[in-house]
mmCIF file of C-alpha atoms in Angstrom:
data_model
loop_
_atom_site.group_PDB
_atom_site.id
_atom_site.type_symbol
_atom_site.label_atom_id
_atom_site.label_comp_id
_atom_site.label_asym_id
_atom_site.label_seq_id
_atom_site.Cartn_x
_atom_site.Cartn_y
_atom_site.Cartn_z
ATOM 1 C CA UNK R 1 -7.456 56.193 -34.531
ATOM 2 C CA UNK R 2 -10.404 56.418 -37.365
ATOM 3 C CA UNK R 3 -14.283 56.651 -35.837
ATOM 4 C CA UNK R 4 -14.568 52.808 -36.008
ATOM 5 C CA UNK R 5 -10.984 52.113 -33.236
ATOM 6 C CA UNK R 6 -12.661 54.528 -31.563
ATOM 7 C CA UNK R 7 -15.850 52.719 -31.246
ATOM 8 C CA UNK R 8 -14.450 49.965 -30.487
ATOM 9 C CA UNK R 9 -11.728 50.888 -27.927
ATOM 10 C CA UNK R 10 -14.882 52.011 -25.589
ATOM 11 C CA UNK R 11 -16.704 48.673 -26.750
ATOM 12 C CA UNK R 12 -13.888 47.070 -25.590
ATOM 13 C CA UNK R 13 -13.236 49.076 -22.045
ATOM 14 C CA UNK R 14 -16.852 48.709 -21.682
ATOM 15 C CA UNK R 15 -16.313 45.094 -21.348
ATOM 16 C CA UNK R 16 -14.693 45.293 -19.319
ATOM 17 C CA UNK R 17 -15.871 47.160 -16.573
ATOM 18 C CA UNK R 18 -18.984 45.295 -16.956
ATOM 19 C CA UNK R 19 -16.419 42.149 -16.479
ATOM 20 C CA UNK R 20 -15.207 43.348 -13.235
ATOM 21 C CA UNK R 21 -18.380 44.131 -12.156
ATOM 22 C CA UNK R 22 -19.833 40.755 -12.676
ATOM 23 C CA UNK R 23 -16.944 39.433 -10.794
ATOM 24 C CA UNK R 24 -17.197 41.663 -7.828
ATOM 25 C CA UNK R 25 -20.440 40.915 -7.508
ATOM 26 C CA UNK R 26 -19.483 37.131 -7.324
ATOM 27 C CA UNK R 27 -17.205 37.377 -5.942
ATOM 28 C CA UNK R 28 -19.440 38.801 -2.884
ATOM 29 C CA UNK R 29 -22.433 36.799 -3.394
ATOM 30 C CA UNK R 30 -21.521 33.756 -0.889
ATOM 31 C CA UNK R 31 -20.306 34.954 2.787
ATOM 32 C CA UNK R 32 -17.707 32.056 3.188
ATOM 33 C CA UNK R 33 -17.290 30.553 7.169
ATOM 34 C CA UNK R 34 -15.080 28.256 8.724
ATOM 35 C CA UNK R 35 -16.677 25.906 11.463
ATOM 36 C CA UNK R 36 -13.906 23.147 12.995
ATOM 37 C CA UNK R 37 -15.100 20.290 14.756
ATOM 38 C CA UNK R 38 -14.404 16.926 16.175
ATOM 39 C CA UNK R 39 -16.779 14.019 16.417
ATOM 40 C CA UNK R 40 -14.959 10.833 16.269
ATOM 41 C CA UNK R 41 -13.748 9.456 13.396
ATOM 42 C CA UNK R 42 -13.910 12.153 10.465
ATOM 43 C CA UNK R 43 -15.246 10.226 8.037
ATOM 44 C CA UNK R 44 -19.059 10.023 9.425
ATOM 45 C CA UNK R 45 -18.420 14.586 10.185
ATOM 46 C CA UNK R 46 -17.529 15.156 6.275
ATOM 47 C CA UNK R 47 -19.913 12.221 5.068
ATOM 48 C CA UNK R 48 -22.731 14.080 7.000
ATOM 49 C CA UNK R 49 -21.536 17.903 6.735
ATOM 50 C CA UNK R 50 -21.357 17.940 3.350
ATOM 51 C CA UNK R 51 -24.868 16.915 2.910
ATOM 52 C CA UNK R 52 -26.241 20.353 4.271
ATOM 53 C CA UNK R 53 -27.770 22.989 2.279
ATOM 54 C CA UNK R 54 -25.287 25.692 1.786
ATOM 55 C CA UNK R 55 -21.806 23.875 3.014
ATOM 56 C CA UNK R 56 -19.315 24.346 0.564
ATOM 57 C CA UNK R 57 -16.539 21.759 1.621
ATOM 58 C CA UNK R 58 -16.583 20.447 4.432
ATOM 59 C CA UNK R 59 -12.007 18.798 4.864
ATOM 60 C CA UNK R 60 -11.102 16.216 6.996
ATOM 61 C CA UNK R 61 -7.551 16.952 9.476
ATOM 62 C CA UNK R 62 -6.219 17.126 12.556
ATOM 63 C CA UNK R 63 -6.193 19.970 14.989
ATOM 64 C CA UNK R 64 -5.422 20.729 18.925
ATOM 65 C CA UNK R 65 -2.392 19.395 19.027
ATOM 66 C CA UNK R 66 1.701 19.689 19.649
ATOM 67 C CA UNK R 67 3.102 18.391 16.329
ATOM 68 C CA UNK R 68 3.005 20.614 13.547
ATOM 69 C CA UNK R 69 1.774 18.764 9.529
ATOM 70 C CA UNK R 70 0.951 15.327 11.970
ATOM 71 C CA UNK R 71 0.360 11.990 10.187
ATOM 72 C CA UNK R 72 -3.105 10.066 10.046
ATOM 73 C CA UNK R 73 -0.695 7.281 12.540
ATOM 74 C CA UNK R 74 0.851 9.650 14.612
ATOM 75 C CA UNK R 75 -2.484 11.303 16.239
ATOM 76 C CA UNK R 76 -4.537 8.010 16.374
ATOM 77 C CA UNK R 77 -1.605 5.663 17.711
ATOM 78 C CA UNK R 78 -2.011 8.897 20.639
ATOM 79 C CA UNK R 79 0.659 11.060 21.796
ATOM 80 C CA UNK R 80 0.137 14.372 20.337
ATOM 81 C CA UNK R 81 -2.914 15.103 21.814
ATOM 82 C CA UNK R 82 -4.647 16.099 18.256
ATOM 83 C CA UNK R 83 -8.741 15.531 17.038
ATOM 84 C CA UNK R 84 -9.176 14.215 13.746
ATOM 85 C CA UNK R 85 -11.644 17.315 12.570
ATOM 86 C CA UNK R 86 -13.196 18.405 9.459
ATOM 87 C CA UNK R 87 -12.942 22.021 8.748
ATOM 88 C CA UNK R 88 -16.230 23.194 7.219
ATOM 89 C CA UNK R 89 -17.001 25.930 4.826
ATOM 90 C CA UNK R 90 -20.366 27.309 4.048
ATOM 91 C CA UNK R 91 -21.997 30.393 3.208
ATOM 92 C CA UNK R 92 -23.505 31.523 5.922
ATOM 93 C CA UNK R 93 -26.234 33.387 3.874
ATOM 94 C CA UNK R 94 -27.360 30.042 2.777
ATOM 95 C CA UNK R 95 -27.118 27.684 6.142
ATOM 96 C CA UNK R 96 -25.804 30.133 9.606
ATOM 97 C CA UNK R 97 -22.805 28.839 12.019
ATOM 98 C CA UNK R 98 -25.372 27.799 15.409
ATOM 99 C CA UNK R 99 -27.859 25.824 12.949
ATOM 100 C CA UNK R 100 -24.427 23.952 11.939
ATOM 101 C CA UNK R 101 -23.158 23.611 15.755
ATOM 102 C CA UNK R 102 -27.332 22.940 16.763
ATOM 103 C CA UNK R 103 -26.226 19.066 14.139
ATOM 104 C CA UNK R 104 -22.949 18.890 15.250
ATOM 105 C CA UNK R 105 -24.261 17.939 18.642
ATOM 106 C CA UNK R 106 -27.078 16.378 17.327
ATOM 107 C CA UNK R 107 -24.953 13.560 14.902
ATOM 108 C CA UNK R 108 -22.446 13.121 17.743
ATOM 109 C CA UNK R 109 -22.935 11.422 21.260
ATOM 110 C CA UNK R 110 -21.825 14.247 23.246
ATOM 111 C CA UNK R 111 -22.163 13.053 26.427
ATOM 112 C CA UNK R 112 -18.729 10.235 26.320
ATOM 113 C CA UNK R 113 -14.987 11.670 26.683
ATOM 114 C CA UNK R 114 -13.136 8.815 25.893
ATOM 115 C CA UNK R 115 -14.546 9.227 21.716
ATOM 116 C CA UNK R 116 -17.075 8.527 19.919
ATOM 117 C CA UNK R 117 -18.959 5.050 19.115
ATOM 118 C CA UNK R 118 -16.237 1.976 18.634
ATOM 119 C CA UNK R 119 -13.386 4.228 18.510
ATOM 120 C CA UNK R 120 -11.377 5.074 21.577
ATOM 121 C CA UNK R 121 -8.826 7.225 22.336
ATOM 122 C CA UNK R 122 -8.570 10.912 22.675
ATOM 123 C CA UNK R 123 -7.651 11.523 18.709
ATOM 124 C CA UNK R 124 -11.676 10.688 18.696
ATOM 125 C CA UNK R 125 -12.943 12.906 21.227
ATOM 126 C CA UNK R 126 -16.186 15.210 20.522
ATOM 127 C CA UNK R 127 -14.757 18.409 21.036
ATOM 128 C CA UNK R 128 -15.809 22.589 19.598
ATOM 129 C CA UNK R 129 -12.734 24.989 18.186
ATOM 130 C CA UNK R 130 -13.625 28.315 18.378
ATOM 131 C CA UNK R 131 -11.702 31.759 16.868
ATOM 132 C CA UNK R 132 -13.127 34.600 18.269
ATOM 133 C CA UNK R 133 -14.914 35.110 21.283
ATOM 134 C CA UNK R 134 -18.312 34.876 19.782
ATOM 135 C CA UNK R 135 -18.116 31.781 18.574
ATOM 136 C CA UNK R 136 -16.873 30.436 22.165
ATOM 137 C CA UNK R 137 -20.851 31.828 23.130
ATOM 138 C CA UNK R 138 -21.866 30.798 19.884
ATOM 139 C CA UNK R 139 -21.266 27.527 20.241
ATOM 140 C CA UNK R 140 -21.351 27.416 24.644
ATOM 141 C CA UNK R 141 -25.106 28.150 23.716
ATOM 142 C CA UNK R 142 -25.423 25.258 21.157
ATOM 143 C CA UNK R 143 -23.749 22.946 24.173
ATOM 144 C CA UNK R 144 -26.374 24.687 26.727
ATOM 145 C CA UNK R 145 -28.765 23.936 24.645
ATOM 146 C CA UNK R 146 -27.926 19.889 23.591
ATOM 147 C CA UNK R 147 -26.982 20.132 27.476
ATOM 148 C CA UNK R 148 -30.768 20.437 28.049
ATOM 149 C CA UNK R 149 -32.114 18.853 25.353
ATOM 150 C CA UNK R 150 -30.902 15.550 25.987
ATOM 151 C CA UNK R 151 -31.336 15.604 29.863
ATOM 152 C CA UNK R 152 -27.241 14.718 29.948
ATOM 153 C CA UNK R 153 -24.033 16.409 31.116
ATOM 154 C CA UNK R 154 -22.613 17.548 27.662
ATOM 155 C CA UNK R 155 -18.825 16.727 28.350
ATOM 156 C CA UNK R 156 -17.800 18.505 24.177
ATOM 157 C CA UNK R 157 -15.428 21.512 24.876
ATOM 158 C CA UNK R 158 -14.788 24.127 22.886
ATOM 159 C CA UNK R 159 -11.257 24.811 22.160
ATOM 160 C CA UNK R 160 -9.032 27.373 20.843
ATOM 161 C CA UNK R 161 -8.918 27.400 17.274
ATOM 162 C CA UNK R 162 -5.184 25.835 16.996
ATOM 163 C CA UNK R 163 -3.077 24.578 13.175
ATOM 164 C CA UNK R 164 -5.514 22.582 11.058
ATOM 165 C CA UNK R 165 -3.428 19.442 9.078
ATOM 166 C CA UNK R 166 -6.088 18.570 5.903
ATOM 167 C CA UNK R 167 -5.198 14.966 5.663
ATOM 168 C CA UNK R 168 -3.511 12.954 3.256
ATOM 169 C CA UNK R 169 -5.796 13.595 0.081
ATOM 170 C CA UNK R 170 -6.740 9.218 1.011
ATOM 171 C CA UNK R 171 -9.196 10.216 3.879
ATOM 172 C CA UNK R 172 -10.685 13.161 2.304
ATOM 173 C CA UNK R 173 -14.679 12.404 0.176
ATOM 174 C CA UNK R 174 -13.612 8.988 2.204
ATOM 175 C CA UNK R 175 -17.227 8.196 1.711
ATOM 176 C CA UNK R 176 -17.949 7.888 -1.227
ATOM 177 C CA UNK R 177 -13.889 6.707 -2.636
ATOM 178 C CA UNK R 178 -13.918 4.227 -5.368
ATOM 179 C CA UNK R 179 -10.815 3.028 -4.766
ATOM 180 C CA UNK R 180 -9.879 -0.738 -3.476
ATOM 181 C CA UNK R 181 -9.907 -1.237 -0.031
ATOM 182 C CA UNK R 182 -8.479 -4.363 2.390
ATOM 183 C CA UNK R 183 -10.759 -4.658 5.286
ATOM 184 C CA UNK R 184 -11.804 -6.581 8.237
ATOM 185 C CA UNK R 185 -15.018 -7.124 5.404
ATOM 186 C CA UNK R 186 -12.266 -8.533 2.920
ATOM 187 C CA UNK R 187 -11.983 -6.130 0.117
ATOM 188 C CA UNK R 188 -13.871 -3.380 -1.477
ATOM 189 C CA UNK R 189 -14.285 0.315 -2.416
ATOM 190 C CA UNK R 190 -13.361 3.099 -0.009
ATOM 191 C CA UNK R 191 -18.114 4.138 -0.676
ATOM 192 C CA UNK R 192 -18.997 0.640 0.950
ATOM 193 C CA UNK R 193 -16.678 -0.170 2.731
ATOM 194 C CA UNK R 194 -17.450 2.866 4.770
ATOM 195 C CA UNK R 195 -20.560 1.858 4.692
ATOM 196 C CA UNK R 196 -19.526 -1.380 6.335
ATOM 197 C CA UNK R 197 -17.783 0.309 9.330
ATOM 198 C CA UNK R 198 -19.789 3.287 9.548
ATOM 199 C CA UNK R 199 -22.822 0.591 10.499
ATOM 200 C CA UNK R 200 -20.244 -1.874 12.417
ATOM 201 C CA UNK R 201 -19.231 0.771 14.417
ATOM 202 C CA UNK R 202 -22.906 1.502 15.857
ATOM 203 C CA UNK R 203 -22.779 5.893 14.708
ATOM 204 C CA UNK R 204 -26.187 5.921 13.306
ATOM 205 C CA UNK R 205 -27.813 3.796 16.671
ATOM 206 C CA UNK R 206 -25.826 5.625 19.178
ATOM 207 C CA UNK R 207 -27.025 9.668 17.640
ATOM 208 C CA UNK R 208 -30.624 7.729 17.215
ATOM 209 C CA UNK R 209 -31.000 6.281 21.117
ATOM 210 C CA UNK R 210 -29.504 9.770 22.026
ATOM 211 C CA UNK R 211 -31.456 12.177 20.156
ATOM 212 C CA UNK R 212 -33.896 10.141 18.169
ATOM 213 C CA UNK R 213 -36.138 12.188 15.543
ATOM 214 C CA UNK R 214 -33.788 14.963 15.927
ATOM 215 C CA UNK R 215 -31.154 13.000 14.572
ATOM 216 C CA UNK R 216 -29.903 14.808 11.189
ATOM 217 C CA UNK R 217 -28.533 12.498 9.665
ATOM 218 C CA UNK R 218 -29.613 9.623 10.698
ATOM 219 C CA UNK R 219 -32.994 10.122 9.996
ATOM 220 C CA UNK R 220 -32.642 11.824 6.966
#
C-alpha cells in the first residue's frame, strides 16, 4: 500500500470512529421514558401532552383490558375492560415524570368515577398505569397532592401496566388532522371537528371549574 493510500485509509478510519462517537452521543442525549394514562377521550389527552416541552410523542390507544388487539368500537361499546389511554414518551432530562403526573391530574376531573365530561362508561374513566413500584409511588404521591389541593377525594386508580394497543391511524393526531369527516356539527375537517367536540363536551369548562388557574392546558 502506498503512503497516500495509507493516509487515506487512516483518514477513513478516523472518520468512522468520529461517526460512531457522534452517533453514541446522539443516542444517549435523550433519557426517554414512558407514562401511560387514561383521561377520557384520548384525542384530548394526546393533544394536551404533545404541547409539553420534553414530550417526544403521545400515542392514542387502549390498555387495561382482557381482549387482544381490541378495536375502537369494541372498547367504546364496553365489555373488554380497556381504557382509552395515551402512552406518552418523554425525555426525563427535560420534563420529569412527577411534572407530567401533576399536569395529568390538572387536565382531567379525577373526582369522577363514571367517565369524563360528556363521555360516560368504563372506557372513559381515568387511570394511571405503573410499570414499576417506583412509578406506582410517584403516581400515588401525585394523586395525594391532587386530592389535597382539591380538598376532595380523587378516584383515579393506579393500576399495574398491561399491554398497550395503539389505536388505528384515524385516531392518531386527530386534533390536527385534515381528513373530512361527518359529525353532528356537519362535515368538518378533523381538526375543526375536534375543537367542536371538545367545547361541546365541556372538558375545558369543567377542568377550569375544578382547577382554576392551575388548569395548565385550559389557560395556556
